[in-house]
PDB file of C-alpha atoms and ligand atoms in Angstrom:
ATOM      1  CA  MET A1129     110.917 127.490  93.996  1.00 42.00           C
ATOM      2  CA  VAL A1130     110.562 123.746  93.555  1.00 40.00           C
ATOM      3  CA  ASP A1131     107.575 122.485  95.476  1.00 45.00           C
ATOM      4  CA  SER A1132     108.280 119.885  98.121  1.00 48.00           C
ATOM      5  CA  VAL A1133     105.733 117.570  96.501  1.00 46.00           C
ATOM      6  CA  ALA A1134     107.670 117.661  93.243  1.00 46.00           C
ATOM      7  CA  ILE A1135     110.812 116.707  95.184  1.00 48.00           C
ATOM      8  CA  GLU A1136     108.956 113.964  97.036  1.00 55.00           C
ATOM      9  CA  PHE A1137     107.713 112.348  93.822  1.00 54.00           C
ATOM     10  CA  ALA A1138     110.899 112.893  91.785  1.00 55.00           C
ATOM     11  CA  PRO A1139     112.146 109.276  92.178  1.00 59.00           C
ATOM     12  CA  ALA A1140     108.775 107.919  91.047  1.00 62.00           C
ATOM     13  CA  LEU A1141     108.749 110.247  88.046  1.00 57.00           C
ATOM     14  CA  ASP A1142     112.263 109.125  87.113  1.00 64.00           C
ATOM     15  CA  LEU A1143     111.061 105.505  87.110  1.00 68.00           C
ATOM     16  CA  VAL A1144     108.121 106.409  84.863  1.00 63.00           C
ATOM     17  CA  LEU A1145     110.395 108.291  82.466  1.00 57.00           C
ATOM     18  CA  ASP A1146     112.917 105.395  82.393  1.00 68.00           C
ATOM     19  CA  ALA A1147     110.108 102.979  81.578  1.00 67.00           C
ATOM     20  CA  LEU A1148     108.823 105.230  78.793  1.00 59.00           C
ATOM     21  CA  GLU A1149     112.322 105.551  77.329  1.00 61.00           C
ATOM     22  CA  GLN A1150     112.879 101.789  77.397  1.00 67.00           C
ATOM     23  CA  MET A1151     109.545 101.231  75.651  1.00 63.00           C
ATOM     24  CA  ARG A1152     110.444 103.827  73.055  1.00 56.00           C
ATOM     25  CA  ASP A1153     113.962 102.409  72.508  1.00 59.00           C
ATOM     26  CA  GLY A1154     112.539  98.920  72.285  1.00 59.00           C
ATOM     27  CA  GLY A1155     110.509  99.967  69.235  1.00 54.00           C
ATOM     28  CA  GLY A1156     107.141  99.616  70.842  1.00 50.00           C
ATOM     29  CA  LYS A1157     104.335 101.459  69.115  1.00 50.00           C
ATOM     30  CA  LEU A1158     103.101 103.071  72.318  1.00 52.00           C
ATOM     31  CA  PRO A1159     103.845 105.445  73.819  1.00 51.00           C
ATOM     32  CA  ARG A1160     104.875 107.742  70.936  1.00 54.00           C
ATOM     33  CA  ALA A1161     107.072 110.001  73.011  1.00 55.00           C
ATOM     34  CA  SER A1162     110.247 111.535  71.542  1.00 52.00           C
ATOM     35  CA  ARG A1163     113.326 112.138  73.649  1.00 52.00           C
ATOM     36  CA  VAL A1164     112.669 115.897  73.329  1.00 49.00           C
ATOM     37  CA  SER A1165     109.114 115.655  74.582  1.00 53.00           C
ATOM     38  CA  LEU A1166     110.213 113.406  77.452  1.00 52.00           C
ATOM     39  CA  THR A1167     112.863 115.995  78.400  1.00 52.00           C
ATOM     40  CA  GLN A1168     110.304 118.779  78.163  1.00 56.00           C
ATOM     41  CA  PHE A1169     107.909 116.757  80.302  1.00 58.00           C
ATOM     42  CA  GLN A1170     110.590 116.186  82.920  1.00 59.00           C
ATOM     43  CA  SER A1171     111.640 119.839  83.079  1.00 56.00           C
ATOM     44  CA  SER A1172     108.025 120.981  83.289  1.00 57.00           C
ATOM     45  CA  ILE A1173     107.501 118.686  86.288  1.00 55.00           C
ATOM     46  CA  VAL A1174     110.531 120.086  88.075  1.00 51.00           C
ATOM     47  CA  ALA A1175     110.000 123.724  87.081  1.00 52.00           C
ATOM     48  CA  GLU A1176     106.263 123.979  87.723  1.00 52.00           C
ATOM     49  CA  PRO A1177     105.343 124.115  91.368  1.00 56.00           C
ATOM     50  CA  VAL A1178     102.401 121.995  92.304  1.00 58.00           C
ATOM     51  CA  ARG A1179      99.462 124.324  92.807  1.00 64.00           C
ATOM     52  CA  ARG A1180      97.249 123.564  95.764  1.00 68.00           C
ATOM     53  CA  PRO A1181      94.036 125.265  96.843  1.00 68.00           C
ATOM     54  CA  PRO A1182      94.523 127.780  99.673  1.00 70.00           C
ATOM     55  CA  GLU A1183      94.315 126.136 103.056  1.00 76.00           C
ATOM     56  CA  VAL A1184      91.056 126.716 104.918  1.00 83.00           C
ATOM     57  CA  VAL A1185      91.802 127.154 108.599  1.00 89.00           C
ATOM     58  CA  ASP A1186      89.065 125.984 110.933  1.00 96.00           C
ATOM     59  CA  LYS A1187      89.629 128.565 113.658  1.00 98.00           C
ATOM     60  CA  ALA A1188      86.779 127.255 115.802  1.00 98.00           C
ATOM     61  CA  ALA A1189      88.472 123.855 115.872  1.00 98.00           C
ATOM     62  CA  LEU A1190      91.773 125.500 116.856  1.00 98.00           C
ATOM     63  CA  LEU A1191      90.122 127.475 119.661  1.00 98.00           C
ATOM     64  CA  ALA A1192      88.252 124.473 121.090  1.00 98.00           C
ATOM     65  CA  PRO A1193      91.237 122.766 122.792  1.00 98.00           C
ATOM     66  CA  ILE A1194      92.348 126.094 124.300  1.00 98.00           C
ATOM     67  CA  GLN A1195      88.846 126.603 125.682  1.00 98.00           C
ATOM     68  CA  ALA A1196      88.980 123.089 127.114  1.00 98.00           C
ATOM     69  CA  ARG A1197      92.297 123.874 128.854  1.00 98.00           C
ATOM     70  CA  VAL A1198      90.898 127.118 130.236  1.00 98.00           C
ATOM     71  CA  ALA A1199      87.790 125.345 131.546  1.00 98.00           C
ATOM     72  CA  VAL A1200      89.908 123.227 133.913  1.00 98.00           C
ATOM     73  CA  CYS A1201      92.669 125.761 134.574  1.00 98.00           C
ATOM     74  CA  THR A1202      93.768 126.071 138.208  1.00 98.00           C
ATOM     75  CA  LYS A1203      96.820 128.302 137.719  1.00 98.00           C
ATOM     76  CA  CYS A1204      95.212 130.834 140.059  1.00 98.00           C
ATOM     77  CA  PRO A1205      93.961 128.437 142.742  1.00 98.00           C
ATOM     78  CA  HIS A1206      91.978 131.132 144.575  1.00 97.00           C
ATOM     79  CA  LEU A1207      90.072 132.039 141.375  1.00 98.00           C
ATOM     80  CA  ALA A1208      89.581 128.419 140.377  1.00 98.00           C
ATOM     81  CA  ARG A1209      87.964 127.872 143.783  1.00 97.00           C
ATOM     82  CA  SER A1210      85.730 130.942 143.704  1.00 95.00           C
ATOM     83  CA  ARG A1211      84.547 130.904 140.078  1.00 97.00           C
ATOM     84  CA  THR A1212      81.318 129.338 138.913  1.00 97.00           C
ATOM     85  CA  GLN A1213      82.926 128.668 135.554  1.00 98.00           C
ATOM     86  CA  THR A1214      85.544 130.135 133.257  1.00 98.00           C
ATOM     87  CA  VAL A1215      84.539 132.672 130.607  1.00 98.00           C
ATOM     88  CA  PHE A1216      86.552 132.009 127.470  1.00 98.00           C
ATOM     89  CA  GLY A1217      85.187 134.214 124.692  1.00 98.00           C
ATOM     90  CA  VAL A1218      82.282 134.469 122.310  1.00 98.00           C
ATOM     91  CA  GLY A1219      81.580 135.334 118.703  1.00 98.00           C
ATOM     92  CA  ASN A1220      82.948 134.668 115.279  1.00 98.00           C
ATOM     93  CA  PRO A1221      86.403 133.037 115.235  1.00 98.00           C
ATOM     94  CA  ASP A1222      86.865 134.524 111.742  1.00 98.00           C
ATOM     95  CA  ALA A1223      85.937 138.021 112.924  1.00 98.00           C
ATOM     96  CA  ASP A1224      87.660 141.093 111.500  1.00 98.00           C
ATOM     97  CA  LEU A1225      86.945 142.933 114.725  1.00 98.00           C
ATOM     98  CA  MET A1226      87.804 141.758 118.243  1.00 98.00           C
ATOM     99  CA  PHE A1227      86.905 143.460 121.516  1.00 98.00           C
ATOM    100  CA  VAL A1228      89.009 142.809 124.602  1.00 98.00           C
ATOM    101  CA  GLY A1229      87.720 143.634 128.062  1.00 98.00           C
ATOM    102  CA  GLU A1230      88.888 143.195 131.623  1.00 97.00           C
ATOM    103  CA  ALA A1231      87.431 140.165 133.397  1.00 98.00           C
ATOM    104  CA  PRO A1232      84.110 138.439 133.972  1.00 97.00           C
ATOM    105  CA  GLY A1233      81.755 140.025 136.466  1.00 95.00           C
ATOM    106  CA  ALA A1234      79.053 138.273 138.446  1.00 94.00           C
ATOM    107  CA  ASP A1235      76.679 137.927 135.447  1.00 95.00           C
ATOM    108  CA  GLU A1236      79.412 136.622 133.171  1.00 97.00           C
ATOM    109  CA  ASP A1237      80.588 134.187 135.838  1.00 97.00           C
ATOM    110  CA  ALA A1238      77.020 132.891 136.130  1.00 96.00           C
ATOM    111  CA  GLN A1239      76.386 132.622 132.383  1.00 97.00           C
ATOM    112  CA  GLY A1240      79.851 131.674 131.126  1.00 98.00           C
ATOM    113  CA  GLU A1241      79.815 134.404 128.463  1.00 98.00           C
ATOM    114  CA  PRO A1242      81.683 137.725 128.390  1.00 98.00           C
ATOM    115  CA  PHE A1243      79.837 141.041 128.453  1.00 98.00           C
ATOM    116  CA  VAL A1244      76.307 139.892 129.282  1.00 97.00           C
ATOM    117  CA  GLY A1245      75.639 142.125 132.317  1.00 95.00           C
ATOM    118  CA  ARG A1246      74.657 145.810 132.175  1.00 96.00           C
ATOM    119  CA  ALA A1247      77.989 146.868 130.719  1.00 96.00           C
ATOM    120  CA  GLY A1248      77.767 143.999 128.259  1.00 97.00           C
ATOM    121  CA  GLN A1249      74.319 145.059 127.133  1.00 97.00           C
ATOM    122  CA  LEU A1250      75.710 148.513 126.447  1.00 97.00           C
ATOM    123  CA  LEU A1251      78.560 146.983 124.465  1.00 98.00           C
ATOM    124  CA  THR A1252      75.993 145.027 122.451  1.00 98.00           C
ATOM    125  CA  LYS A1253      74.197 148.305 121.675  1.00 97.00           C
ATOM    126  CA  ILE A1254      77.460 149.846 120.506  1.00 97.00           C
ATOM    127  CA  ILE A1255      78.200 146.807 118.322  1.00 98.00           C
ATOM    128  CA  THR A1256      74.694 146.999 116.843  1.00 97.00           C
ATOM    129  CA  ALA A1257      75.025 150.739 116.190  1.00 97.00           C
ATOM    130  CA  MET A1258      78.226 149.954 114.295  1.00 97.00           C
ATOM    131  CA  GLY A1259      76.210 147.692 112.000  1.00 97.00           C
ATOM    132  CA  PHE A1260      77.391 144.372 113.436  1.00 98.00           C
ATOM    133  CA  THR A1261      75.827 141.679 115.566  1.00 98.00           C
ATOM    134  CA  ARG A1262      77.591 140.073 118.513  1.00 97.00           C
ATOM    135  CA  GLY A1263      77.964 137.013 116.292  1.00 97.00           C
ATOM    136  CA  ASP A1264      79.947 139.028 113.725  1.00 98.00           C
ATOM    137  CA  VAL A1265      82.693 140.083 116.118  1.00 98.00           C
ATOM    138  CA  TYR A1266      84.738 138.260 118.753  1.00 98.00           C
ATOM    139  CA  ILE A1267      84.657 139.285 122.410  1.00 98.00           C
ATOM    140  CA  ALA A1268      87.099 138.135 125.090  1.00 98.00           C
ATOM    141  CA  ASN A1269      88.623 139.310 128.341  1.00 98.00           C
ATOM    142  CA  VAL A1270      92.148 139.553 129.679  1.00 98.00           C
ATOM    143  CA  LEU A1271      91.121 137.313 132.597  1.00 98.00           C
ATOM    144  CA  LYS A1272      89.043 134.178 132.120  1.00 98.00           C
ATOM    145  CA  CYS A1273      87.915 133.861 135.742  1.00 98.00           C
ATOM    146  CA  ARG A1274      85.967 136.336 137.813  1.00 97.00           C
ATOM    147  CA  PRO A1275      88.290 138.078 140.301  1.00 97.00           C
ATOM    148  CA  ASP A1276      87.171 136.829 143.697  1.00 94.00           C
ATOM    149  CA  MET A1277      85.456 139.153 146.144  1.00 89.00           C
ATOM    150  CA  PRO A1278      85.277 138.997 149.927  1.00 84.00           C
ATOM    151  CA  ARG A1279      82.332 136.904 151.063  1.00 81.00           C
ATOM    152  CA  GLY A1280      79.125 138.929 151.233  1.00 77.00           C
ATOM    153  CA  SER A1281      80.478 141.866 149.216  1.00 81.00           C
ATOM    154  CA  PHE A1282      79.087 143.038 145.914  1.00 79.00           C
ATOM    155  CA  GLY A1283      80.601 144.495 142.799  1.00 84.00           C
ATOM    156  CA  ASN A1284      83.777 143.575 140.998  1.00 88.00           C
ATOM    157  CA  ARG A1285      87.447 144.177 141.509  1.00 93.00           C
ATOM    158  CA  PRO A1286      90.091 144.579 138.808  1.00 93.00           C
ATOM    159  CA  PRO A1287      92.524 141.698 138.316  1.00 96.00           C
ATOM    160  CA  THR A1288      95.878 141.912 140.063  1.00 96.00           C
ATOM    161  CA  PRO A1289      98.997 142.222 137.880  1.00 95.00           C
ATOM    162  CA  GLU A1290      99.934 138.673 138.875  1.00 97.00           C
ATOM    163  CA  GLU A1291      96.524 137.275 137.868  1.00 98.00           C
ATOM    164  CA  MET A1292      96.772 139.079 134.546  1.00 97.00           C
ATOM    165  CA  GLN A1293     100.246 137.779 133.780  1.00 97.00           C
ATOM    166  CA  THR A1294      99.136 134.249 134.629  1.00 98.00           C
ATOM    167  CA  CYS A1295      96.091 134.331 132.356  1.00 98.00           C
ATOM    168  CA  LEU A1296      97.343 136.456 129.457  1.00 98.00           C
ATOM    169  CA  PRO A1297      98.862 133.555 127.477  1.00 98.00           C
ATOM    170  CA  TYR A1298      95.318 132.290 126.813  1.00 98.00           C
ATOM    171  CA  LEU A1299      94.300 135.620 125.299  1.00 98.00           C
ATOM    172  CA  ALA A1300      97.491 135.639 123.252  1.00 98.00           C
ATOM    173  CA  GLU A1301      96.569 132.229 121.842  1.00 98.00           C
ATOM    174  CA  GLN A1302      93.062 133.455 120.990  1.00 98.00           C
ATOM    175  CA  ILE A1303      94.396 136.505 119.167  1.00 98.00           C
ATOM    176  CA  GLU A1304      96.983 134.408 117.344  1.00 98.00           C
ATOM    177  CA  ILE A1305      94.230 132.163 115.958  1.00 98.00           C
ATOM    178  CA  ILE A1306      91.553 134.776 115.276  1.00 98.00           C
ATOM    179  CA  ARG A1307      93.984 137.296 113.766  1.00 98.00           C
ATOM    180  CA  PRO A1308      91.443 140.118 113.635  1.00 98.00           C
ATOM    181  CA  LYS A1309      92.040 143.078 111.327  1.00 98.00           C
ATOM    182  CA  VAL A1310      91.300 145.508 114.140  1.00 98.00           C
ATOM    183  CA  MET A1311      91.154 145.169 117.920  1.00 98.00           C
ATOM    184  CA  VAL A1312      89.462 147.374 120.487  1.00 98.00           C
ATOM    185  CA  ALA A1313      90.722 147.522 124.069  1.00 98.00           C
ATOM    186  CA  LEU A1314      87.912 148.373 126.469  1.00 98.00           C
ATOM    187  CA  GLY A1315      89.301 150.148 129.506  1.00 97.00           C
ATOM    188  CA  ALA A1316      92.623 150.473 131.287  1.00 96.00           C
ATOM    189  CA  THR A1317      92.984 146.812 132.314  1.00 96.00           C
ATOM    190  CA  ALA A1318      92.613 145.641 128.726  1.00 97.00           C
ATOM    191  CA  VAL A1319      95.200 148.233 127.686  1.00 97.00           C
ATOM    192  CA  GLU A1320      97.579 147.002 130.369  1.00 96.00           C
ATOM    193  CA  GLY A1321      97.050 143.411 129.282  1.00 96.00           C
ATOM    194  CA  LEU A1322      97.588 144.118 125.586  1.00 97.00           C
ATOM    195  CA  LEU A1323     100.245 146.828 125.674  1.00 97.00           C
ATOM    196  CA  GLY A1324     101.798 146.336 129.104  1.00 95.00           C
ATOM    197  CA  THR A1325     101.345 150.022 129.893  1.00 93.00           C
ATOM    198  CA  ARG A1326      99.251 151.886 132.405  1.00 91.00           C
ATOM    199  CA  ALA A1327      98.323 155.439 131.496  1.00 90.00           C
ATOM    200  CA  PRO A1328      95.273 157.650 131.974  1.00 93.00           C
ATOM    201  CA  MET A1329      92.542 156.559 129.589  1.00 95.00           C
ATOM    202  CA  HIS A1330      91.956 160.100 128.344  1.00 94.00           C
ATOM    203  CA  ALA A1331      95.540 160.117 127.108  1.00 94.00           C
ATOM    204  CA  MET A1332      95.298 156.720 125.404  1.00 96.00           C
ATOM    205  CA  ARG A1333      91.838 156.567 123.892  1.00 97.00           C
ATOM    206  CA  GLY A1334      90.795 157.803 120.499  1.00 96.00           C
ATOM    207  CA  ARG A1335      93.995 157.065 118.641  1.00 96.00           C
ATOM    208  CA  TRP A1336      95.596 154.070 117.048  1.00 98.00           C
ATOM    209  CA  HIS A1337      98.033 151.858 118.836  1.00 98.00           C
ATOM    210  CA  SER A1338      99.424 148.519 117.711  1.00 97.00           C
ATOM    211  CA  HIS A1339      99.299 145.087 119.266  1.00 97.00           C
ATOM    212  CA  GLN A1340     101.777 142.843 117.451  1.00 95.00           C
ATOM    213  CA  GLU A1341     101.091 144.703 114.205  1.00 94.00           C
ATOM    214  CA  THR A1342      97.316 144.572 114.617  1.00 97.00           C
ATOM    215  CA  PRO A1343      95.783 148.068 114.791  1.00 98.00           C
ATOM    216  CA  LEU A1344      94.447 148.616 118.292  1.00 98.00           C
ATOM    217  CA  MET A1345      91.890 151.275 119.212  1.00 98.00           C
ATOM    218  CA  ILE A1346      91.607 152.146 122.872  1.00 98.00           C
ATOM    219  CA  THR A1347      88.336 153.334 124.301  1.00 98.00           C
ATOM    220  CA  TYR A1348      86.487 153.497 127.588  1.00 97.00           C
ATOM    221  CA  HIS A1349      85.018 150.360 129.135  1.00 97.00           C
ATOM    222  CA  PRO A1350      81.201 150.379 128.822  1.00 97.00           C
ATOM    223  CA  SER A1351      80.966 150.359 132.628  1.00 95.00           C
ATOM    224  CA  TYR A1352      82.589 153.826 132.546  1.00 95.00           C
ATOM    225  CA  LEU A1353      79.700 155.018 130.393  1.00 94.00           C
ATOM    226  CA  LEU A1354      77.235 153.561 132.899  1.00 95.00           C
ATOM    227  CA  ARG A1355      78.871 155.663 135.607  1.00 94.00           C
ATOM    228  CA  ASN A1356      79.255 158.766 133.422  1.00 93.00           C
ATOM    229  CA  GLN A1357      76.103 159.131 131.402  1.00 90.00           C
ATOM    230  CA  ALA A1358      77.003 162.516 129.879  1.00 93.00           C
ATOM    231  CA  PRO A1359      76.376 162.513 126.108  1.00 93.00           C
ATOM    232  CA  ALA A1360      79.866 163.962 125.613  1.00 94.00           C
ATOM    233  CA  GLU A1361      81.429 160.786 127.072  1.00 94.00           C
ATOM    234  CA  LYS A1362      79.219 158.554 124.912  1.00 95.00           C
ATOM    235  CA  ARG A1363      80.238 160.626 121.913  1.00 96.00           C
ATOM    236  CA  LYS A1364      83.924 160.004 122.673  1.00 97.00           C
ATOM    237  CA  VAL A1365      83.419 156.248 122.605  1.00 97.00           C
ATOM    238  CA  TRP A1366      81.332 156.564 119.463  1.00 97.00           C
ATOM    239  CA  GLU A1367      84.018 158.612 117.718  1.00 97.00           C
ATOM    240  CA  ASP A1368      86.493 155.850 118.565  1.00 98.00           C
ATOM    241  CA  MET A1369      84.126 153.322 116.989  1.00 98.00           C
ATOM    242  CA  LEU A1370      83.756 155.473 113.875  1.00 98.00           C
ATOM    243  CA  GLN A1371      87.528 155.301 113.508  1.00 98.00           C
ATOM    244  CA  VAL A1372      87.293 151.522 113.817  1.00 98.00           C
ATOM    245  CA  LEU A1373      84.645 151.367 111.082  1.00 98.00           C
ATOM    246  CA  GLU A1374      86.791 153.537 108.827  1.00 98.00           C
ATOM    247  CA  ARG A1375      89.819 151.339 109.449  1.00 98.00           C
ATOM    248  CA  LEU A1376      87.752 148.269 108.542  1.00 98.00           C
ATOM    249  CA  GLY A1377      86.569 149.985 105.354  1.00 98.00           C
ATOM    250  CA  ARG A1378      82.945 149.767 106.440  1.00 97.00           C
ATOM    251  CA  PRO A1379      80.439 152.262 105.032  1.00 95.00           C
ATOM    252  CA  ILE A1380      79.283 154.871 107.557  1.00 96.00           C
ATOM    253  CA  THR A1381      75.899 156.520 107.178  1.00 96.00           C
ATOM    254  CA  GLU A1382      75.228 160.171 107.969  1.00 95.00           C
ATOM    255  CA  LYS A1383      72.935 159.004 110.760  1.00 94.00           C
ATOM    256  CA  GLN A1384      75.782 157.002 112.275  1.00 94.00           C
ATOM    257  CA  ARG A1385      78.127 159.972 112.060  1.00 94.00           C
ATOM    258  CA  ARG A1386      75.673 162.134 114.006  1.00 90.00           C
ATOM    259  CA  PHE A1387      75.080 159.727 116.931  1.00 89.00           C
ATOM    260  CA  PHE A1388      75.421 161.463 120.330  1.00 82.00           C
ATOM    261  CA  THR A1389      76.097 164.917 118.810  1.00 77.00           C
TER     262      THR A1389
HETATM  263  S1  SF4 B 815      92.301 133.467 135.700  1.00 58.70           S
HETATM  264 FE1  SF4 B 815      93.140 132.406 133.909  1.00 58.70          FE
HETATM  265  S2  SF4 B 815      95.084 131.532 134.602  1.00 58.70           S
HETATM  266 FE2  SF4 B 815      93.900 132.061 136.446  1.00 58.70          FE
HETATM  267  S3  SF4 B 815      92.778 130.160 136.956  1.00 58.70           S
HETATM  268 FE3  SF4 B 815      91.423 131.408 135.664  1.00 58.70          FE
HETATM  269  S4  SF4 B 815      91.795 130.643 133.580  1.00 58.70           S
HETATM  270 FE4  SF4 B 815      93.512 129.940 134.853  1.00 58.70          FE
END
C-alpha cells in the first residue's frame, strides 16, 4: 500500500528528480546519478511506505472533555438539581481492567469519586487482593449522578431505566477510549447498562459475557457482600475475580487461590 505521505510529496519528488536529470544531462560533475539509479530511487520512494512511530494516545486528554461535559450535564434535570456533583470515574485511563458499578451513593456524591463508601472500601480490598491498586484499574458507574431520594430519607435507590438510557452514552465514550482488556460488571444494574438484559445475578455471574467484543465478567455488587456476609458468597465473588486474573494472564499465588475457602 502506498503511504499517503508518499502520494502527498510525489510532485515535489518529481521536481527533484527532473532537476537531477537536467544537471546530469547538462554534463555537470555533480550529482553523479545514472538514469538507472534515479529510476531505482524513484521506485523505492513509491514502493516503500513511510514508516512512522506508533501513535501514542493520551487517553487522559481524551477523557477530560467528556468529564467536563458530564460535570455540567443537566439531561436529567431532577438529578442535576439534587446532586452535589457528578461522579465521572477514577483510575488509570490505560487500565487493562475496568470495573463498572451502578451509581454514586451519598459518599460518592459528597466526594466526587466512585466507590468510596463502605461498598467501595470492600471493592478496594478486592482489587488489592487481586494484586492491583485502585490506580492500576479504572472504575466508573452506569450513572454519573446520585439517584435522588425523598427529602429526609436515607439509603440509595437504583437508577430508573430512563435515567440509565440518558446517561449511558457517557459510559460508552469512556469504554471506547479506555478499551480495557477485561471488564467487570458489579451487580444487576451494571449488567443491564452494559448488556441491556435483566436476569437473576446467580444465573449471570461467574461466567464470561461480551460487551462489544470486550470480555465481561459479571459478579455481585460489593454492597451485596455487605448484606450477605457468608464466606460462601465472598468466595463466589473471589472465584469470579480469579477468572479475571487468569483472563488477564496475571500470575495467581496459591494463597490467592485459597482465599475464602
Ligand atoms: S445522570 Fe448522567 S445524563 Fe443524567 S444529569 Fe447526571 S450526568 Fe447527565
